[in-house]
Coordinates of C-alpha atoms and ligand atoms in Angstrom, one line a residue:
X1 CA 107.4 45.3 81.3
X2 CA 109.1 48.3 81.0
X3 CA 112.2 49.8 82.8
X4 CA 110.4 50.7 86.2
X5 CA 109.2 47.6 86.9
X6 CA 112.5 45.8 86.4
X7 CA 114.7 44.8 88.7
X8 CA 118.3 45.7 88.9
X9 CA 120.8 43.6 86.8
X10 CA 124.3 42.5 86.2
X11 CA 124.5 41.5 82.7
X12 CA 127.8 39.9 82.2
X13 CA 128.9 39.4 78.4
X14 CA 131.7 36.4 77.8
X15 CA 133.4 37.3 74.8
X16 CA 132.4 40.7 75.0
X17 CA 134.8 41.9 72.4
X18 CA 134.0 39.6 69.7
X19 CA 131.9 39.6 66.4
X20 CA 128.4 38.6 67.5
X21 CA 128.5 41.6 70.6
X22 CA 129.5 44.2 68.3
X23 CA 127.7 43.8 65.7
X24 CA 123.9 42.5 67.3
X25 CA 124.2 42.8 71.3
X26 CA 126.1 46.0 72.4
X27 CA 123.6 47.4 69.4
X28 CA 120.9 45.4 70.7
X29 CA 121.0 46.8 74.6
X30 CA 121.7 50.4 73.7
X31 CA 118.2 50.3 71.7
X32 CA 116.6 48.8 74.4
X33 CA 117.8 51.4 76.4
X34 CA 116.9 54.2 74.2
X35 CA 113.2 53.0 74.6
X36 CA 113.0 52.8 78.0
X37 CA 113.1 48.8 78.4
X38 CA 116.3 48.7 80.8
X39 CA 116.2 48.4 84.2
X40 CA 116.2 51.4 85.9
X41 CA 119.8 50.1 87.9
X42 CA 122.3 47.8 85.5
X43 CA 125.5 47.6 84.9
X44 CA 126.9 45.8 81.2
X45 CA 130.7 44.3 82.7
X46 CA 131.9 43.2 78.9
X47 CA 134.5 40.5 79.8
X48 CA 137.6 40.5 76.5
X49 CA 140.9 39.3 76.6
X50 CA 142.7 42.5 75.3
X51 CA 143.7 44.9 78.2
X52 CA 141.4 48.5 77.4
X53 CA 141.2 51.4 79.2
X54 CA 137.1 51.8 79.9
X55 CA 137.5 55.1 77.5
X56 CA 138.8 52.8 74.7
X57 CA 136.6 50.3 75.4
X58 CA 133.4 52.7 75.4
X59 CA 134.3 54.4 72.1
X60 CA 134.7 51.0 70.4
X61 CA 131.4 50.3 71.3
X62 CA 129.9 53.7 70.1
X63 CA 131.6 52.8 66.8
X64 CA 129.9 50.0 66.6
X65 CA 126.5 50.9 67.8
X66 CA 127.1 53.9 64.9
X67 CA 127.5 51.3 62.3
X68 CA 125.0 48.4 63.5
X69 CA 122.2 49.9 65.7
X70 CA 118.9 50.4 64.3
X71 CA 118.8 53.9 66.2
X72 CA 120.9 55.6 65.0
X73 CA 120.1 58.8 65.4
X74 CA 119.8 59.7 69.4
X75 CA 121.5 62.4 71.9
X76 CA 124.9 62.6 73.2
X77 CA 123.0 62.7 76.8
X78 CA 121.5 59.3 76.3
X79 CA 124.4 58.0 75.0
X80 CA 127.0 59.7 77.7
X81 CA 124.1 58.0 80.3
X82 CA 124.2 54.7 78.7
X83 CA 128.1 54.7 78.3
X84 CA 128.6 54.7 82.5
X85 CA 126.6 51.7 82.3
X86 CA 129.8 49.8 80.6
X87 CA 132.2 48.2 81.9
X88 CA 135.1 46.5 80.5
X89 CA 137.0 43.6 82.1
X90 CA 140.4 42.0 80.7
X91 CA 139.3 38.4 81.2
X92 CA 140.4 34.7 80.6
X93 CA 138.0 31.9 80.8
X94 CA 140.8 29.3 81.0
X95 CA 141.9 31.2 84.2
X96 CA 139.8 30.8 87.9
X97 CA 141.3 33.7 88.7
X98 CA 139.4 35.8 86.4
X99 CA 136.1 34.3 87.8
X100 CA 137.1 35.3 91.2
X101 CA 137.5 38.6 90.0
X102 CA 134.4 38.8 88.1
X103 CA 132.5 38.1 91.5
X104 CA 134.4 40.4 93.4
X105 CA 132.8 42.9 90.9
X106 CA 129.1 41.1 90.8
X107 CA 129.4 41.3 94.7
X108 CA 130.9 44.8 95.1
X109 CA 127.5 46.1 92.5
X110 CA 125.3 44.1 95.3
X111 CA 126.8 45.5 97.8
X112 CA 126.4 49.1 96.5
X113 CA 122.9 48.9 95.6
X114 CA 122.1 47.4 99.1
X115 CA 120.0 44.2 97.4
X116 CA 121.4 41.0 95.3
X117 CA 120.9 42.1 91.8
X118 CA 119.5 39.8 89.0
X119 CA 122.4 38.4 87.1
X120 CA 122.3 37.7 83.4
X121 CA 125.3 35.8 82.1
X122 CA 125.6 35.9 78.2
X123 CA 128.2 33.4 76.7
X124 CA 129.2 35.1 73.5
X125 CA 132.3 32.6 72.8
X126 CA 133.2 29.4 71.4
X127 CA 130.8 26.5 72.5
X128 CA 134.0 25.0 73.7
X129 CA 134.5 27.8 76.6
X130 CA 130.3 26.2 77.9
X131 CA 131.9 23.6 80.3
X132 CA 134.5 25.9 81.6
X133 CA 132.4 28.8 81.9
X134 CA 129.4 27.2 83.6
X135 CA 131.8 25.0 86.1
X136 CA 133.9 28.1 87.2
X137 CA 129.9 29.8 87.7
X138 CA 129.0 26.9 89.8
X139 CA 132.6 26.8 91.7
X140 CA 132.2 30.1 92.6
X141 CA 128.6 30.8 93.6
X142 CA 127.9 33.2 90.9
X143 CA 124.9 31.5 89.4
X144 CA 122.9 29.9 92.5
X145 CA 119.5 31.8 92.7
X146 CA 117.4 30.1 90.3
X147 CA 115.0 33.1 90.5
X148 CA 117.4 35.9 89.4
X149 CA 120.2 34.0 87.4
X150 CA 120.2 33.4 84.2
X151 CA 122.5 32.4 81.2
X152 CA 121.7 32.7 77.6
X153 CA 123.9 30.2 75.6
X154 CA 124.5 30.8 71.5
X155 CA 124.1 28.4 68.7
X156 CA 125.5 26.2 67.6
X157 CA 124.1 23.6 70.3
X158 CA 125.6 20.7 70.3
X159 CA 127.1 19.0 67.1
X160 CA 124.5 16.3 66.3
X161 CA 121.9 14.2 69.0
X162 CA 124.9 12.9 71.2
X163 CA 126.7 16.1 71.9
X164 CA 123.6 17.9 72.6
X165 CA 122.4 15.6 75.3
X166 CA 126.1 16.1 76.7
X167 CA 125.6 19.0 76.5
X168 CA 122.3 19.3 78.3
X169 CA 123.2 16.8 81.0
X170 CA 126.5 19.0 81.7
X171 CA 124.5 22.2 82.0
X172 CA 122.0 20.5 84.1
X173 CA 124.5 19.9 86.8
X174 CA 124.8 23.9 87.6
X175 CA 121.7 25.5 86.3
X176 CA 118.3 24.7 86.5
X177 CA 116.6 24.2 83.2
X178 CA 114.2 27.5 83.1
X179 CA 117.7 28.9 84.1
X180 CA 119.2 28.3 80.4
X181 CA 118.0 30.3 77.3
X182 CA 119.2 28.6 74.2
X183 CA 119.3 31.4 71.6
X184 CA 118.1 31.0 67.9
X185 CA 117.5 34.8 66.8
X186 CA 115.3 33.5 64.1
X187 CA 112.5 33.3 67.1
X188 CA 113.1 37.1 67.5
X189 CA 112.2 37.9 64.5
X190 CA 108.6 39.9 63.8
X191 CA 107.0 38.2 60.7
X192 CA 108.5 34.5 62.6
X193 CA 106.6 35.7 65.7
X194 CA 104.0 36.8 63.8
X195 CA 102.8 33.2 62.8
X196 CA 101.7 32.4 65.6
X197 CA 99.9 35.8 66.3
X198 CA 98.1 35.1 61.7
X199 CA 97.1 31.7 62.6
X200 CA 95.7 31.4 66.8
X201 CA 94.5 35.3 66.5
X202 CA 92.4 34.6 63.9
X203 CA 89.4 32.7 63.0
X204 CA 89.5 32.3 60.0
X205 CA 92.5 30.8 58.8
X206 CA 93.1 28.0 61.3
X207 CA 89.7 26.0 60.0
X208 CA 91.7 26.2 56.3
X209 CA 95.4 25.2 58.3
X210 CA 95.6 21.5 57.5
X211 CA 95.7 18.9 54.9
X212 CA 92.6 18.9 53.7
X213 CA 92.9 22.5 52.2
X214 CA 96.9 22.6 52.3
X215 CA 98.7 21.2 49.5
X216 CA 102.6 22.0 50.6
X217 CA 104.2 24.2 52.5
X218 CA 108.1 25.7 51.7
X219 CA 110.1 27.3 54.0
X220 CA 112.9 28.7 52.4
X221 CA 116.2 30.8 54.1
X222 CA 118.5 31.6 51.1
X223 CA 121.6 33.9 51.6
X224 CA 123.9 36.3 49.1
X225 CA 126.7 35.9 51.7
X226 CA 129.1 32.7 51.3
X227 CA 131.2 32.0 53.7
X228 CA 133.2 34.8 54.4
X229 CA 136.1 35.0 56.6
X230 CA 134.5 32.0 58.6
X231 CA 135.2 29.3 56.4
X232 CA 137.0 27.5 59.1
X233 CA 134.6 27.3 60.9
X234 CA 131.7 26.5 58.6
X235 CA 133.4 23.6 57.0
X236 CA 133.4 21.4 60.4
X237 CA 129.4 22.9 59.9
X238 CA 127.8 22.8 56.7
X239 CA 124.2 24.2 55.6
X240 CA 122.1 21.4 57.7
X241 CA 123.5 21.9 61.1
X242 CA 124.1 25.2 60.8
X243 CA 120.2 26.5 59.4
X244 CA 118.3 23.3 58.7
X245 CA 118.8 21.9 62.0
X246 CA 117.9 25.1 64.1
X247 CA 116.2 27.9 62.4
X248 CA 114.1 26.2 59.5
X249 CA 113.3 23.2 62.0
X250 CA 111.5 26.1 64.4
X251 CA 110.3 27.9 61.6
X252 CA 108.2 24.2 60.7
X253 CA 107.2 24.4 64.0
X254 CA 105.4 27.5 64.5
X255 CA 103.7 26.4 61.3
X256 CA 102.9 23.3 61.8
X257 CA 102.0 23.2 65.6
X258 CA 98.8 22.7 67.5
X259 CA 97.0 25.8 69.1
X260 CA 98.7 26.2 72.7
X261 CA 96.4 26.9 75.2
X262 CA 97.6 29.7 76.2
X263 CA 100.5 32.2 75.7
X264 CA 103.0 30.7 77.8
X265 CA 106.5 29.6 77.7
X266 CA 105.9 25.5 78.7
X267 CA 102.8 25.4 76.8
X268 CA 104.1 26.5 73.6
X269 CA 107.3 24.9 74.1
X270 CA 105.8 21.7 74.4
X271 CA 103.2 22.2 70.9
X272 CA 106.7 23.1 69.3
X273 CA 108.4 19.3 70.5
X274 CA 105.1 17.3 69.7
X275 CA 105.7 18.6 66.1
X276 CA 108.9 17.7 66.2
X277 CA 108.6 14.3 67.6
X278 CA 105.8 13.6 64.9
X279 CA 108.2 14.6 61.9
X280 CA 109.0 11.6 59.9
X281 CA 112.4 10.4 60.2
X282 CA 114.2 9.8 57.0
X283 CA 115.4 6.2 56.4
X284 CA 119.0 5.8 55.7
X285 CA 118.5 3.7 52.3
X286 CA 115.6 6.7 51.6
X287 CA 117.8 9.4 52.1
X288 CA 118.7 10.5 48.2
X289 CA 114.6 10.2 47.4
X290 CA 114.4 13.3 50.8
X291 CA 117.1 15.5 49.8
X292 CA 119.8 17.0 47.7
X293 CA 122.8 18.7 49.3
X294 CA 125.3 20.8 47.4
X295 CA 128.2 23.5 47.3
X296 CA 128.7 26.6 45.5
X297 CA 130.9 26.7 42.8
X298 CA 132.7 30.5 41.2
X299 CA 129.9 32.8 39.6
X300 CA 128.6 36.2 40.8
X301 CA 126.6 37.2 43.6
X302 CA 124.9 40.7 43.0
X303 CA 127.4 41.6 39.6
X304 CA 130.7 40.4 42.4
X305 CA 132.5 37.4 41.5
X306 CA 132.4 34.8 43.6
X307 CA 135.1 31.9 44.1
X308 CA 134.1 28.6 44.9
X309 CA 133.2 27.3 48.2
X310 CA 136.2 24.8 47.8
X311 CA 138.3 27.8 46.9
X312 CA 137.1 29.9 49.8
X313 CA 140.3 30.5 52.7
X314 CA 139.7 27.9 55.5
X315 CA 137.9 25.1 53.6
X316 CA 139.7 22.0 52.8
X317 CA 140.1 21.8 49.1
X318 CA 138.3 18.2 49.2
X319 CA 135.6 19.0 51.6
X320 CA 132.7 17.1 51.8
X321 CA 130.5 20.1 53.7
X322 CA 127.7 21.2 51.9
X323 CA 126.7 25.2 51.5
X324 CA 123.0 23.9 50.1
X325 CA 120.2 21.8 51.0
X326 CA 117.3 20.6 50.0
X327 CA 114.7 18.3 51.7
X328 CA 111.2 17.0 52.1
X329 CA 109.9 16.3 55.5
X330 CA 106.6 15.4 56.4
X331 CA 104.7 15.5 59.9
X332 CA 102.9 12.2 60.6
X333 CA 100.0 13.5 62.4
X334 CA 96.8 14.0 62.3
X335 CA 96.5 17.7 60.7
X336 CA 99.4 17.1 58.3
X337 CA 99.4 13.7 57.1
X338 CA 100.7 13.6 53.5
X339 CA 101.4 17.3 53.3
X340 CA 105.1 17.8 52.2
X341 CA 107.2 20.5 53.9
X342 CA 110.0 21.4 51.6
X343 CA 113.1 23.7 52.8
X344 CA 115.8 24.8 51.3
X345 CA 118.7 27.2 52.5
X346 CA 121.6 27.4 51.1
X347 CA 124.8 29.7 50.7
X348 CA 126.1 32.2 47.9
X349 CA 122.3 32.4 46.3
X350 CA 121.3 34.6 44.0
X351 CA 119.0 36.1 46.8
X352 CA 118.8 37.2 50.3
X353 CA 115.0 36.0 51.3
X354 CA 113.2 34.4 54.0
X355 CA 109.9 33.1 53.6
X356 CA 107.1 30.4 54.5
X357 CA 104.9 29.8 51.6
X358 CA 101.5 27.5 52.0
X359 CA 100.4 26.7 49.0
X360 CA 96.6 25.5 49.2
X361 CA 94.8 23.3 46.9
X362 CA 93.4 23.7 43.8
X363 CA 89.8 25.2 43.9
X364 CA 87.4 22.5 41.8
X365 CA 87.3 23.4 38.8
X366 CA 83.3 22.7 38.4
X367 CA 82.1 26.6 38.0
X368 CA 85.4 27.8 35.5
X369 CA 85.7 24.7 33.7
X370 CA 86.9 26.7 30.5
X371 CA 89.2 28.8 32.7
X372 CA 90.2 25.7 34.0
X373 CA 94.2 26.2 33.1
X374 CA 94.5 30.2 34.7
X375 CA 93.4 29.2 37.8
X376 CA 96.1 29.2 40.7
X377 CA 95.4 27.8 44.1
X378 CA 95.5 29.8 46.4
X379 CA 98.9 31.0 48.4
X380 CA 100.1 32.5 51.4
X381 CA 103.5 33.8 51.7
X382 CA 105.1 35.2 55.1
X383 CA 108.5 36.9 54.3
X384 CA 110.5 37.1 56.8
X385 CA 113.6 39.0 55.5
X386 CA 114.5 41.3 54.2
X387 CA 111.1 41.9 53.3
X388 CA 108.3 41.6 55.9
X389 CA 105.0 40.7 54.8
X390 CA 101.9 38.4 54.6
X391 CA 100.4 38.2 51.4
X392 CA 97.8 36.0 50.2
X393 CA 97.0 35.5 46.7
X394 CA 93.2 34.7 45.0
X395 CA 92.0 34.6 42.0
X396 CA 89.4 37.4 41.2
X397 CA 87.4 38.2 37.7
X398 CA 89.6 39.9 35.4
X399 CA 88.1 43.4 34.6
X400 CA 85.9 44.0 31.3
X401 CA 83.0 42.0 29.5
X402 CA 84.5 38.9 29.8
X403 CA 84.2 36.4 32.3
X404 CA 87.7 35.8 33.0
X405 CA 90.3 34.9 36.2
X406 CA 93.0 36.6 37.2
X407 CA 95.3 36.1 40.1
X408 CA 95.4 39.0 42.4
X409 CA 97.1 39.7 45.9
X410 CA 96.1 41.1 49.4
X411 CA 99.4 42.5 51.4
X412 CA 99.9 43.0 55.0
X413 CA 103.3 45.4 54.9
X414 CA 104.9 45.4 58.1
X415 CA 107.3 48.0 57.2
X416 CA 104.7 50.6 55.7
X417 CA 102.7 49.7 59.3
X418 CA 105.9 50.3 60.9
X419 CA 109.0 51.3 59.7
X420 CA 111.1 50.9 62.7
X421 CA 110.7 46.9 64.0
X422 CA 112.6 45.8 66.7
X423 CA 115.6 44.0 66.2
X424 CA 115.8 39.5 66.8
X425 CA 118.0 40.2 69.4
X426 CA 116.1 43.3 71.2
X427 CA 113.5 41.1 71.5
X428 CA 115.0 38.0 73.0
X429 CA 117.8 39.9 75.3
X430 CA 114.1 41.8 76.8
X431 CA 112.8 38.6 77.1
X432 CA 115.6 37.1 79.0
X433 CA 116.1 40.1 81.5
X434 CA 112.3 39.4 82.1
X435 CA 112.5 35.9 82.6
X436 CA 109.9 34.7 79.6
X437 CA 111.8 31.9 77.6
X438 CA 108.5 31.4 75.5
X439 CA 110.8 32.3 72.9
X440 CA 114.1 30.3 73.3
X441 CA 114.7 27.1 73.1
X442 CA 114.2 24.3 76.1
X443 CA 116.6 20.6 75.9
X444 CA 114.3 18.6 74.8
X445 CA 113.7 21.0 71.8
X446 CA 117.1 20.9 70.5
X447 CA 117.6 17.4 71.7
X448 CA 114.3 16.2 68.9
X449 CA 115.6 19.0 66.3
X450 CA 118.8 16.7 65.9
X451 CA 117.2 14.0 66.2
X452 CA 115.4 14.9 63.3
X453 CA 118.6 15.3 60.9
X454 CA 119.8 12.4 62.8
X455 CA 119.9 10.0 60.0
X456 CA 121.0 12.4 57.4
X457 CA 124.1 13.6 59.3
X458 CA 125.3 9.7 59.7
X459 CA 124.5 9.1 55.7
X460 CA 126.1 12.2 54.4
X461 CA 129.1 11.8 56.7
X462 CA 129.8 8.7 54.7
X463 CA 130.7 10.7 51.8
X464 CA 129.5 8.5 49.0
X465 CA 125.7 7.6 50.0
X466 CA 124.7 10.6 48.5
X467 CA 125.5 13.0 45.5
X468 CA 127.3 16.4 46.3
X469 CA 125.6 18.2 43.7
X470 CA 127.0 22.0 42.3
X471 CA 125.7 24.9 42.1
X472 CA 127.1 27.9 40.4
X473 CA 127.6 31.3 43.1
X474 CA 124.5 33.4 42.7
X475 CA 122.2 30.6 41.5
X476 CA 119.1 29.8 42.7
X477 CA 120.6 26.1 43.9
X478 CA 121.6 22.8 41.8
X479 CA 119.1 21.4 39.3
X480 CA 118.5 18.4 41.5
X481 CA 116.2 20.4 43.8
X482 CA 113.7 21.3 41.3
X483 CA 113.3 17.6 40.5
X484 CA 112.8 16.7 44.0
X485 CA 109.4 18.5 44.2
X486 CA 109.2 17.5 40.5
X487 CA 108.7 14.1 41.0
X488 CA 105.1 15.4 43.3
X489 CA 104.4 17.8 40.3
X490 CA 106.0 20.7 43.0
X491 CA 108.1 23.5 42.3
X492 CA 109.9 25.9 44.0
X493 CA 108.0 29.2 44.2
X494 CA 110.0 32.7 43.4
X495 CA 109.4 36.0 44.8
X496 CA 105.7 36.0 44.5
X497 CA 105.5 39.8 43.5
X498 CA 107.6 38.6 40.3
X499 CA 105.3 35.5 39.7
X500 CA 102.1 37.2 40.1
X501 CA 102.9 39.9 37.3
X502 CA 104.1 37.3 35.0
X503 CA 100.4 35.6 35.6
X504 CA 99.0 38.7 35.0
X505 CA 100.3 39.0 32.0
X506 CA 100.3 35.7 30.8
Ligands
NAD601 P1 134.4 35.8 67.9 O1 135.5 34.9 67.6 O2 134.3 37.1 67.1 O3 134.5 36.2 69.4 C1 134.8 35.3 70.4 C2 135.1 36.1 71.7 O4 135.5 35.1 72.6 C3 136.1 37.2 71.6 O5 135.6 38.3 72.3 C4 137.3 36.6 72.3 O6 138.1 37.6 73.0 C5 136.6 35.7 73.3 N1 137.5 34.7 73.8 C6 138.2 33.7 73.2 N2 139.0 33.0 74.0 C7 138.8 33.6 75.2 C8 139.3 33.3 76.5 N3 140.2 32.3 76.7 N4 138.9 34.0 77.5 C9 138.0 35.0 77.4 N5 137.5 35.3 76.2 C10 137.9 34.6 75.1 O7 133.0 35.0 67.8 P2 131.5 35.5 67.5 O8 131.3 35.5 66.1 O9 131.3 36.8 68.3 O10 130.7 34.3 68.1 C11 130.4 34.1 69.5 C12 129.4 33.0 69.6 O11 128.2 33.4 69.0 C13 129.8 31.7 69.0 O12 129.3 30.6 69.7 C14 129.1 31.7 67.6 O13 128.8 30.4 67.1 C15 127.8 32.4 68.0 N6 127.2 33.1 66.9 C16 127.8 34.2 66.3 C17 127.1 34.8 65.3 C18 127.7 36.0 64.6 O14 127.0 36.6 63.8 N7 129.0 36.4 64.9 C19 125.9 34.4 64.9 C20 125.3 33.3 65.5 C21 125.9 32.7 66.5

């Protein structure tokens, strides 16, 4: 839908001074903008609690949106246009006061464009500030038409099962569920999109998308960065709340789920929760044969040396947080019974890669019996990031008199088909000022993803049921994660560009 047929909107940013909104969303809504998806009529009131003038204010954002957009080249006209659109209001969320202000403001835009404008609230602040914010919303009638109000609410949700459903049950006493758009950017992004789009678009991967050709799936998310300046905050976190529970648990879902019936928010929603309700939950006394958690110790990351995560400012020199997992999961359904789904993420890697492989079984071996050892089964690898790709490898005859296999590769390139994609957030801040939550996630989602990890959190949290293996900074993880797929005669594929040369020459 683009800008014309949108209607007018407020979009109010808590916490509009912070990390996340200068880096992703002030970036985010200025591209938007640049490409004509805006509404026509709306007005950006960025709520901080630093007094700025609006001119300070506005050039802090154009700093920002020059470091962080993905446009960055455009006119001083669109941006002079864009830059009325902002408006910065010293705020405190532990104050009603500032609430009252803040709809004296929403009221006074209604009131000059003649209509109620739709009202988009983004809460870009500690998940503490959620009760506060959404009561002082409901106190002061700032949220009440379930049509035109919405409020898009970051991760982390929740801090295991229980605090979720608190979470859930306090929201649901101001806002009405299709009100509330839980955020996980990894939903934005193309290639994760694009999974759904490869395997129900299609006919002829979806007959081959089960466990009768499918051997094992990995979904992998490792990172260069460690912690950072955020180690504070991470350590009361830890690498299975933080990814596993959120973005590889939706990744396993548009994977693993059933073909909706059509492309539609409930519909998919609900394929996405039937996966999740049929993963296998993990037995506390089973929990060290299911994963392997560990944390980074010193090396180097990219030819930088790296301290320890137990070294790192913030982290308490005897945590028990890990910055790596590892884990097997399976889905105890009909399409996926005994298929393993392996995922990994972990912190300080050596590096930065997304990716779902499906590794399919091997072909029988009753044609190339003498050729029996080159032959790989077949793979398909989505990257995700940085690269973004499909690629699916086969074996083919190996050129000259002989008849001889060699693995070969078919690449869909989304950045040679276009260079310039979209932005995670672009996507899902469109998505919310038109209403489609397809795309984020609904209560009961979150509510099963924890479940999911459930048993893991209580065993690990007990500090001596499992192992806190090491790993050394800009590794590819602790030992003990190659023998958990060792033990099914698994390993851990590596950049597939990289492994298909070595078979080549091999
Ligand atoms: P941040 O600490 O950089 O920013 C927090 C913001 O909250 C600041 O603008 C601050 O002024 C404001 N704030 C704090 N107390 C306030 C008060 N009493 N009244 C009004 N405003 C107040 O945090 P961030 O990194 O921008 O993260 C924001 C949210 O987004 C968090 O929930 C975080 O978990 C989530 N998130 C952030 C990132 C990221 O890349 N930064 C990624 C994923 C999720």
């Amino acid at each position: 839908m683009k800008n014309n047929d949108k209607k007018p909107t407020s979009i109010v940013v808590f916490g509009g001074t912070g990390d996340l909104a200068k880096r992703k969303l002030f970036p985010a809504f200025f591209n938007l903008f640049l490409e004509g998806w805006m509404p026509d009529d709306f007005e950006l009131l960025s709520l901080g609690r630093t007094e700025h003038t609006q001119e300070e204010f506005r050039a802090y954002i154009l700093e920002n949106i020059k470091a962080f957009s993905r446009i960055k080249n455009f006119s001083e006209d669109k941006w002079n246009a864009f830059k009325e659109k902002i408006k910065f209001i010293r705020f405190d969320i532990t104050q009603e006061e500032s609430f009252i202000q803040l709809k004296n403001q929403l009221d006074y835009i209604d009131t000059n464009l003649g209509s109620r404008a739709n009202r988009l609230f983004y809460l870009s602040v500690a998940p503490s500030f959620i009760e506060k914010v959404s009561n002082s919303l409901k106190k002061n009638g700032l949220a009440e038409n379930v049509d035109q109000d919405r409020m898009i609410i970051e991760k982390p949700f929740g801090y295991d099962k229980e605090s979720a459903v608190a979470l859930n049950t306090m929201l649901a006493q101001t806002f009405k569920e299709e009100q509330i758009y839980r955020i996980d950017h990894y939903l934005g992004k193309e290639n994760v999109q694009n999974i759904l789009a490869f395997r129900f678009g299609n006919t002829i991967f979806e007959p081959l998308w089960n466990n009768k050709y499918i051997d094992s799936v990995q979904i992998t998310v490792a990172e260069t960065v460690g912690v950072e300046d955020r180690g504070g905050y991470y350590d009361g976190s830890g690498a299975l709340r933080d990814m596993i529970q959120n973005h590889l648990m939706q990744i396993l879902c548009m994977v693993a789920m059933e073909a909706p019936t059509e492309f539609e928010s409930t519909e998919i929603r609900n394929r996405k929760v039937d996966v999740l309700k049929s993963v296998r939950r993990i037995n506390p006394e089973d929990i060290n044969h299911y994963t392997v958690r560990a944390q980074y110790t010193q090396g180097e990351v990219e030819g930088q040396h790296k301290r320890g995560y137990l070294q790192e400012p913030g982290v308490n020199p005897n945590s028990n947080t890990e910055t790596y997992v590892a884990m097997k999961f399976y889905v105890d359904n009909e399409r996926w019974n005994g298929v393993p789904f392996y995922m990994r993420t972990g912190k300080s890697m050596s590096e930065k890669a997304s990716s779902v492989i499906i590794s399919f079984k091997e072909a029988p071996c009753t044609t190339f019996k003498s050729t029996v050892n080159t032959l790989k089964p077949n793979k398909l690898t989505i990257d995700i990031q940085p690269e973004m790709d499909i690629k699916l490898s086969f074996m083919t005859k190996k050129p000259g008199l002989e008849m001889q296999l060699k693995p070969a590769e078919m690449v869909f390139d989304y950045f040679e088909c276009s260079p310039d994609t979209p932005e995670a957030y672009e996507t899902l801040l469109l998505d919310a000022l038109d209403g489609d939550s397809t795309l984020f996630m609904r209560s009961d989602q979150v509510e099963e993803a924890w479940d999911v990890i459930s048993n893991i959190q209580t065993a690990w949290e007990k500090g001596n049921v499992s192992k806190m293996y090491t790993y050394p900074a800009g590794s590819s993880g602790p030992e003990a994660a190659d023998e958990l797929l060792k033990r099914q005669g698994h390993y851990w594929f590596t950049n597939s560009q990289e492994t298909l040369k070595s078979e080549e020459n091999a």
